[in-house]
Short mmCIF file of C-alpha atoms in Angstrom, two decimals:
data_model
loop_
_atom_site.label_atom_id
_atom_site.label_comp_id
_atom_site.label_asym_id
_atom_site.label_seq_id
_atom_site.Cartn_x
_atom_site.Cartn_y
_atom_site.Cartn_z
CA MET M 4 70.90 143.96 157.55
CA LEU M 5 71.30 146.06 160.49
CA ALA M 6 73.12 143.61 162.73
CA THR M 7 76.37 145.26 161.68
CA LEU M 8 75.03 148.94 162.67
CA THR M 9 76.68 149.07 166.14
CA HIS M 10 78.04 152.63 165.92
CA ASP M 11 81.64 151.17 166.46
CA ARG M 12 84.08 153.48 165.72
CA SER M 13 86.68 151.01 164.93
CA VAL M 14 84.56 149.59 161.99
CA PHE M 15 85.15 151.36 158.88
CA PRO M 16 83.48 151.59 156.66
CA SER M 17 80.13 150.45 157.70
CA ALA M 18 78.67 147.82 155.36
CA ILE M 19 74.91 147.16 154.67
CA ALA M 20 74.32 144.44 152.33
CA ASN M 21 70.83 143.66 151.01
CA ASP M 22 70.22 139.93 151.53
CA ALA M 23 67.62 140.11 148.77
CA SER M 24 64.79 140.87 150.96
CA ILE M 25 64.23 144.28 149.38
CA GLY M 26 63.66 143.73 145.73
CA SER M 27 62.49 147.19 144.58
CA LEU M 28 63.61 150.97 144.78
CA SER M 29 60.37 151.71 146.37
CA ASP M 30 61.12 149.20 149.09
CA THR M 31 64.58 150.53 149.35
CA ILE M 32 63.23 154.04 150.15
CA GLU M 33 60.74 152.65 152.71
CA TRP M 34 63.44 150.86 154.47
CA LEU M 35 65.76 153.78 154.46
CA ASN M 36 63.09 156.21 156.10
CA ALA M 37 62.33 153.55 158.73
CA ASN M 38 66.00 153.65 159.69
CA LEU M 39 67.17 156.88 158.94
CA THR M 40 68.08 157.83 162.59
CA THR M 41 70.04 154.72 162.82
CA LEU M 42 71.88 155.39 159.52
CA LYS M 43 72.81 158.82 160.12
CA ASP M 44 74.16 157.77 163.74
CA GLU M 45 76.32 155.39 162.26
CA LEU M 46 77.64 157.73 159.68
CA ALA M 47 78.66 160.11 162.29
CA ALA M 48 80.27 157.50 164.07
CA THR M 49 82.28 155.84 161.45
CA GLY M 50 82.36 158.39 158.83
CA ALA M 51 81.22 156.24 155.93
CA LEU M 52 78.43 154.04 154.82
CA LEU M 53 78.60 151.31 152.11
CA PHE M 54 75.21 150.16 150.60
CA ARG M 55 75.56 147.00 148.71
CA GLY M 56 73.24 144.97 146.84
CA PHE M 57 70.45 147.57 146.55
CA PRO M 58 68.21 147.97 143.63
CA VAL M 59 70.21 151.25 142.26
CA ASP M 60 71.31 150.84 138.83
CA ASN M 61 71.36 154.48 137.21
CA VAL M 62 71.75 158.02 138.34
CA HIS M 63 67.89 158.61 138.58
CA SER M 64 67.24 155.78 141.05
CA TYR M 65 70.45 157.08 142.92
CA ASP M 66 68.87 160.54 143.09
CA ARG M 67 65.96 158.96 144.63
CA PHE M 68 68.09 156.82 146.90
CA PHE M 69 70.13 159.93 148.07
CA SER M 70 67.36 162.26 148.48
CA SER M 71 65.74 159.82 151.23
CA PHE M 72 68.50 160.97 153.73
CA ASN M 73 67.00 164.36 153.61
CA PHE M 74 70.04 166.49 153.23
CA ASN M 75 69.85 169.87 151.89
CA ALA M 76 71.04 169.86 148.08
CA PHE M 77 74.69 171.17 147.33
CA THR M 78 74.75 171.52 143.97
CA TYR M 79 77.81 171.77 141.59
CA ASP M 80 77.03 175.07 140.20
CA GLU M 81 76.74 176.72 143.74
CA SER M 82 79.95 175.25 144.72
CA LEU M 83 83.54 176.50 144.43
CA SER M 84 84.89 173.23 143.29
CA ASN M 85 87.79 173.42 140.89
CA ALA M 86 87.10 169.92 139.29
CA VAL M 87 85.77 169.39 136.01
CA ARG M 88 82.13 167.47 136.59
CA VAL M 89 79.04 166.94 134.37
CA ASN M 90 75.77 167.17 135.57
CA HIS M 91 73.32 164.30 135.08
CA THR M 92 70.29 165.46 137.41
CA PRO M 93 70.10 168.62 139.14
CA ARG M 94 71.67 166.99 142.28
CA VAL M 95 73.86 164.15 140.55
CA PHE M 96 76.99 164.82 138.58
CA THR M 97 79.92 162.91 137.59
CA ALA M 98 82.98 162.64 140.50
CA ASN M 99 85.56 163.90 138.19
CA GLU M 100 86.33 164.30 134.47
CA ALA M 101 90.06 163.68 134.64
CA PRO M 102 91.61 160.81 132.56
CA ALA M 103 91.75 157.45 134.07
CA ASP M 104 95.51 157.39 134.46
CA VAL M 105 95.37 160.47 136.92
CA GLU M 106 94.95 159.98 140.56
CA ILE M 107 92.81 162.06 142.81
CA PHE M 108 94.48 162.39 145.87
CA LEU M 109 93.08 162.23 149.38
CA HIS M 110 90.99 165.38 150.40
CA ASN M 111 88.09 166.78 152.26
CA GLU M 112 85.69 167.95 149.59
CA MET M 113 86.14 171.43 148.91
CA ALA M 114 87.91 172.12 152.06
CA GLN M 115 90.12 174.67 150.14
CA THR M 116 87.21 176.80 149.96
CA PRO M 117 85.14 178.69 152.42
CA ILE M 118 82.25 176.84 151.23
CA TYR M 119 82.00 172.77 151.49
CA PRO M 120 79.44 170.10 151.77
CA ARG M 121 78.89 167.77 154.86
CA VAL M 122 77.93 164.79 153.21
CA ILE M 123 79.37 163.17 149.97
CA SER M 124 77.70 160.29 148.25
CA LEU M 125 79.09 158.26 145.57
CA PHE M 126 77.40 155.83 143.38
CA CYS M 127 78.97 153.29 141.07
CA GLU M 128 76.98 152.66 137.88
CA SER M 129 79.83 150.65 136.48
CA ALA M 130 83.04 149.26 137.94
CA ALA M 131 86.32 149.71 136.23
CA GLU M 132 87.91 146.44 135.12
CA GLU M 133 91.35 147.42 136.70
CA GLY M 134 91.69 149.67 139.84
CA GLY M 135 89.51 152.65 140.17
CA ALA M 136 88.94 152.31 143.83
CA THR M 137 87.85 155.26 146.30
CA ALA M 138 90.56 156.05 148.89
CA LEU M 139 89.15 156.72 152.20
CA CYS M 140 90.94 157.85 155.30
CA ARG M 141 89.55 158.43 158.79
CA CYS M 142 90.43 162.35 159.54
CA ASP M 143 90.54 161.78 163.44
CA GLN M 144 92.77 158.83 163.39
CA LEU M 145 95.07 161.03 160.93
CA TYR M 146 95.26 163.84 163.38
CA GLU M 147 95.89 161.63 166.34
CA ARG M 148 98.98 160.31 164.49
CA LEU M 149 100.44 163.75 163.37
CA SER M 150 99.62 165.12 166.84
CA ALA M 151 101.87 162.24 168.16
CA GLU M 152 104.61 162.42 165.67
CA GLU M 153 104.76 166.07 164.68
CA ALA M 154 103.28 167.87 167.89
CA ALA M 155 104.42 171.51 166.96
CA LEU M 156 103.78 171.81 163.23
CA THR M 157 100.27 170.28 163.84
CA ALA M 158 99.82 172.64 166.69
CA LYS M 159 100.81 175.37 164.36
CA LEU M 160 98.31 174.04 161.65
CA GLU M 161 95.50 173.98 163.96
CA ASN M 162 96.17 177.71 165.49
CA THR M 163 97.12 179.35 162.37
CA GLY M 164 95.14 177.59 159.60
CA ILE M 165 96.31 177.18 156.00
CA LYS M 166 95.90 179.64 152.81
CA TYR M 167 95.67 177.91 149.56
CA THR M 168 96.30 179.28 146.06
CA THR M 169 94.74 177.92 143.08
CA ALA M 170 95.05 178.55 139.51
CA MET M 171 91.73 178.96 137.51
CA PRO M 172 92.37 178.56 133.83
CA TYR M 173 89.97 180.62 131.15
CA LYS M 174 88.81 177.29 129.73
CA ASP M 175 88.01 174.03 131.32
CA SER M 176 91.08 171.90 131.09
CA PRO M 177 89.56 168.39 132.17
CA GLU M 178 92.98 166.52 131.73
CA THR M 179 93.77 167.38 135.15
CA GLY M 180 91.89 167.08 138.36
CA GLN M 181 91.36 170.59 139.00
CA GLY M 182 90.70 172.33 135.85
CA ARG M 183 87.40 173.74 136.08
CA ASN M 184 87.42 177.33 134.76
CA TRP M 185 87.16 180.52 136.89
CA GLN M 186 83.90 181.11 135.29
CA GLY M 187 82.32 178.15 136.34
CA THR M 188 84.35 178.16 139.54
CA LEU M 189 83.20 181.23 140.68
CA ASN M 190 79.78 181.15 138.76
CA VAL M 191 80.53 184.45 137.09
CA GLU M 192 80.78 185.61 133.39
CA THR M 193 83.14 188.55 133.73
CA ARG M 194 86.65 189.46 134.97
CA ASP M 195 84.76 192.39 137.09
CA GLU M 196 82.17 189.69 138.57
CA ALA M 197 85.05 187.35 139.28
CA GLU M 198 86.82 189.92 141.35
CA GLN M 199 83.74 191.06 143.04
CA LYS M 200 82.89 187.55 144.27
CA LEU M 201 86.56 187.01 145.28
CA ARG M 202 86.38 190.16 147.30
CA ALA M 203 83.40 188.91 149.20
CA LEU M 204 84.83 185.60 149.79
CA GLY M 205 87.97 187.26 151.58
CA TYR M 206 90.48 185.92 148.69
CA SER M 207 93.27 187.87 147.21
CA TRP M 208 94.29 187.42 143.47
CA ARG M 209 96.39 188.26 140.23
CA TRP M 210 95.48 187.55 136.68
CA ASN M 211 98.33 185.79 134.76
CA GLN M 212 98.89 185.28 131.08
CA GLY M 213 96.23 183.78 129.01
CA GLN M 214 93.79 185.32 131.73
CA VAL M 215 94.62 182.80 134.24
CA LEU M 216 93.39 183.69 137.62
CA LEU M 217 95.46 183.01 140.48
CA ALA M 218 93.49 183.17 144.02
CA GLN M 219 94.58 182.92 147.42
CA THR M 220 92.04 182.14 150.27
CA ALA M 221 92.08 183.83 153.56
CA ALA M 222 93.60 181.43 156.09
CA LEU M 223 91.05 178.50 156.40
CA PRO M 224 90.71 175.80 159.09
CA ALA M 225 93.12 172.88 158.90
CA VAL M 226 92.06 171.16 161.72
CA ARG M 227 88.49 171.18 163.21
CA LEU M 228 86.74 170.18 166.34
CA LEU M 229 83.47 167.77 165.89
CA ASP M 230 80.74 168.21 167.93
CA ASP M 231 81.73 164.80 169.72
CA GLY M 232 84.91 166.26 170.74
CA ARG M 233 86.70 164.60 168.28
CA ARG M 234 89.73 166.71 166.55
CA VAL M 235 89.97 166.01 162.59
CA PHE M 236 92.73 166.98 160.03
CA PHE M 237 90.31 168.70 157.79
CA ASN M 238 91.74 170.03 154.54
CA GLN M 239 93.17 169.68 151.11
CA ILE M 240 96.79 169.53 151.93
CA ILE M 241 97.58 166.08 150.49
CA ALA M 242 95.53 166.58 147.41
CA ALA M 243 97.61 169.83 146.73
CA TYR M 244 100.68 168.78 147.66
CA MET M 245 100.80 165.48 145.73
CA GLY M 246 98.11 166.39 143.04
CA TRP M 247 98.36 170.00 141.82
CA LYS M 248 100.71 170.86 139.20
CA GLY M 249 104.31 171.95 140.57
CA VAL M 250 103.31 171.94 144.23
CA ARG M 251 105.46 169.04 145.44
CA GLU M 252 108.56 170.94 143.86
CA ASN M 253 107.35 174.18 145.13
CA PRO M 254 104.85 173.80 148.16
CA SER M 255 104.71 177.48 148.77
CA SER M 256 103.21 177.98 145.46
CA ALA M 257 99.92 176.67 146.83
CA LEU M 258 100.07 176.14 150.39
CA CYS M 259 101.24 178.15 153.39
CA PHE M 260 100.45 178.38 156.92
CA GLY M 261 97.63 180.92 157.77
CA ASP M 262 100.17 183.24 159.12
CA ASP M 263 101.87 183.17 155.60
CA SER M 264 105.03 180.98 156.52
CA PRO M 265 105.95 178.03 154.59
CA ILE M 266 104.79 174.56 155.58
CA PRO M 267 108.05 172.35 155.76
CA HIS M 268 108.42 169.93 153.14
CA GLY M 269 109.16 167.12 155.71
CA PHE M 270 106.24 167.82 157.32
CA LEU M 271 104.13 167.56 154.05
CA GLU M 272 105.88 164.40 153.30
CA LYS M 273 104.92 162.85 156.88
CA VAL M 274 101.13 163.80 156.50
CA VAL M 275 101.41 161.99 153.13
CA SER M 276 103.09 158.87 154.52
CA ILE M 277 100.74 158.44 157.62
CA SER M 278 97.62 158.90 155.46
CA GLU M 279 99.07 156.04 153.24
CA GLU M 280 99.21 153.89 156.29
CA LEU M 281 95.63 154.64 157.20
CA VAL M 282 94.03 154.60 153.60
CA TYR M 283 90.98 152.00 153.01
CA ASP M 284 90.64 151.24 149.29
CA LEU M 285 86.84 150.80 148.59
CA CYS M 286 86.95 148.69 145.42
CA TRP M 287 83.68 149.16 143.78
CA GLN M 288 81.10 146.77 142.47
CA ASP M 289 78.06 148.01 139.97
CA GLY M 290 75.31 149.42 142.24
CA ASP M 291 77.21 150.36 145.46
CA VAL M 292 76.40 153.52 147.12
CA ALA M 293 78.60 154.92 149.59
CA LEU M 294 78.05 157.92 151.86
CA VAL M 295 80.74 159.88 153.34
CA ASP M 296 81.06 162.43 156.32
CA ASN M 297 83.22 165.18 154.69
CA ASN M 298 84.16 166.05 158.30
CA LEU M 299 85.28 162.91 159.42
CA VAL M 300 86.58 161.25 156.23
CA MET M 301 88.90 162.15 153.18
CA HIS M 302 88.49 160.74 149.85
CA GLY M 303 90.39 160.33 146.54
CA ARG M 304 90.18 158.37 143.45
CA ARG M 305 92.84 155.57 142.19
CA PRO M 306 93.70 155.30 138.70
CA TYR M 307 92.07 152.60 136.49
CA ALA M 308 92.31 151.10 133.21
CA GLY M 309 90.45 148.56 131.01
CA ASP M 310 87.80 148.67 128.26
CA ARG M 311 85.17 149.26 130.37
CA LYS M 312 84.61 152.87 131.51
CA ARG M 313 84.59 153.59 135.05
CA MET M 314 81.34 155.49 135.93
CA VAL M 315 81.10 157.05 139.31
CA PHE M 316 78.54 159.58 140.14
CA VAL M 317 78.41 162.04 143.13
CA ALA M 318 75.66 164.04 145.21
CA LEU M 319 76.54 166.30 147.88
CA GLY M 320 74.36 167.39 151.06
CA ARG M 321 74.79 170.21 153.82
#
């Protein structure tokens, strides 16, 4: 099974298929423990690992599978995620409660906040009848293309960073991909507590009608330098531009350079078009588990349909 793990950056994602020699979850955990260094090296090289055919069939066996990698837990409650999700174990929760026809566009998990996980894992308990793939895109390749085709604006983004403005509702709005209320997002109960939390995080804010909280971050990184010297396009630009309400029509409502200047519409369109050329659709099979290096790979969700509900769960690690 390890024959495919060559740490070759041109292979994406790295696939590890069980040839039926591992028949139990206990044997799987033992095998993971014995090969942990090799697997983590492969993840760092290529950015995504797909495990197929292993005895992982529910959230509890998945929790044990992911826990074997010994990442520190990154829970939904402590995150600043603006997606509505439901916990099934303390570590495992649904990927997103948005309806099946809503696309979740490419993004680095929680890159629109100052607190984000290092590793994302996804588990497919049941694949959709139609669609529902997880889109994956290498951030190093995206950066290289943008640097070649939009050198000046990519450099400005790298030098100034980016500010995001998010609208947090008073009540959860699961009909969108970004509908978590401000109490849950900030893990607070009152407006005063929310403002204290925002102040500590370096945000600016204002309250809109209906107790909607409009919060803008300080300048956050849009390009990061990895330990191995690779530069990566690390942000939520595509998800915000394509998926947040009204942003494609008016990008400045949610996005600007870190110096508060507007990001040109044409540059945003270029980012999207290049990412679409580079994207890989991971078409799920029941029992699949994926590990994604959040620093190196963006992910998203394709719309899906059919009588069978798509059930994909997530666990995050530091």
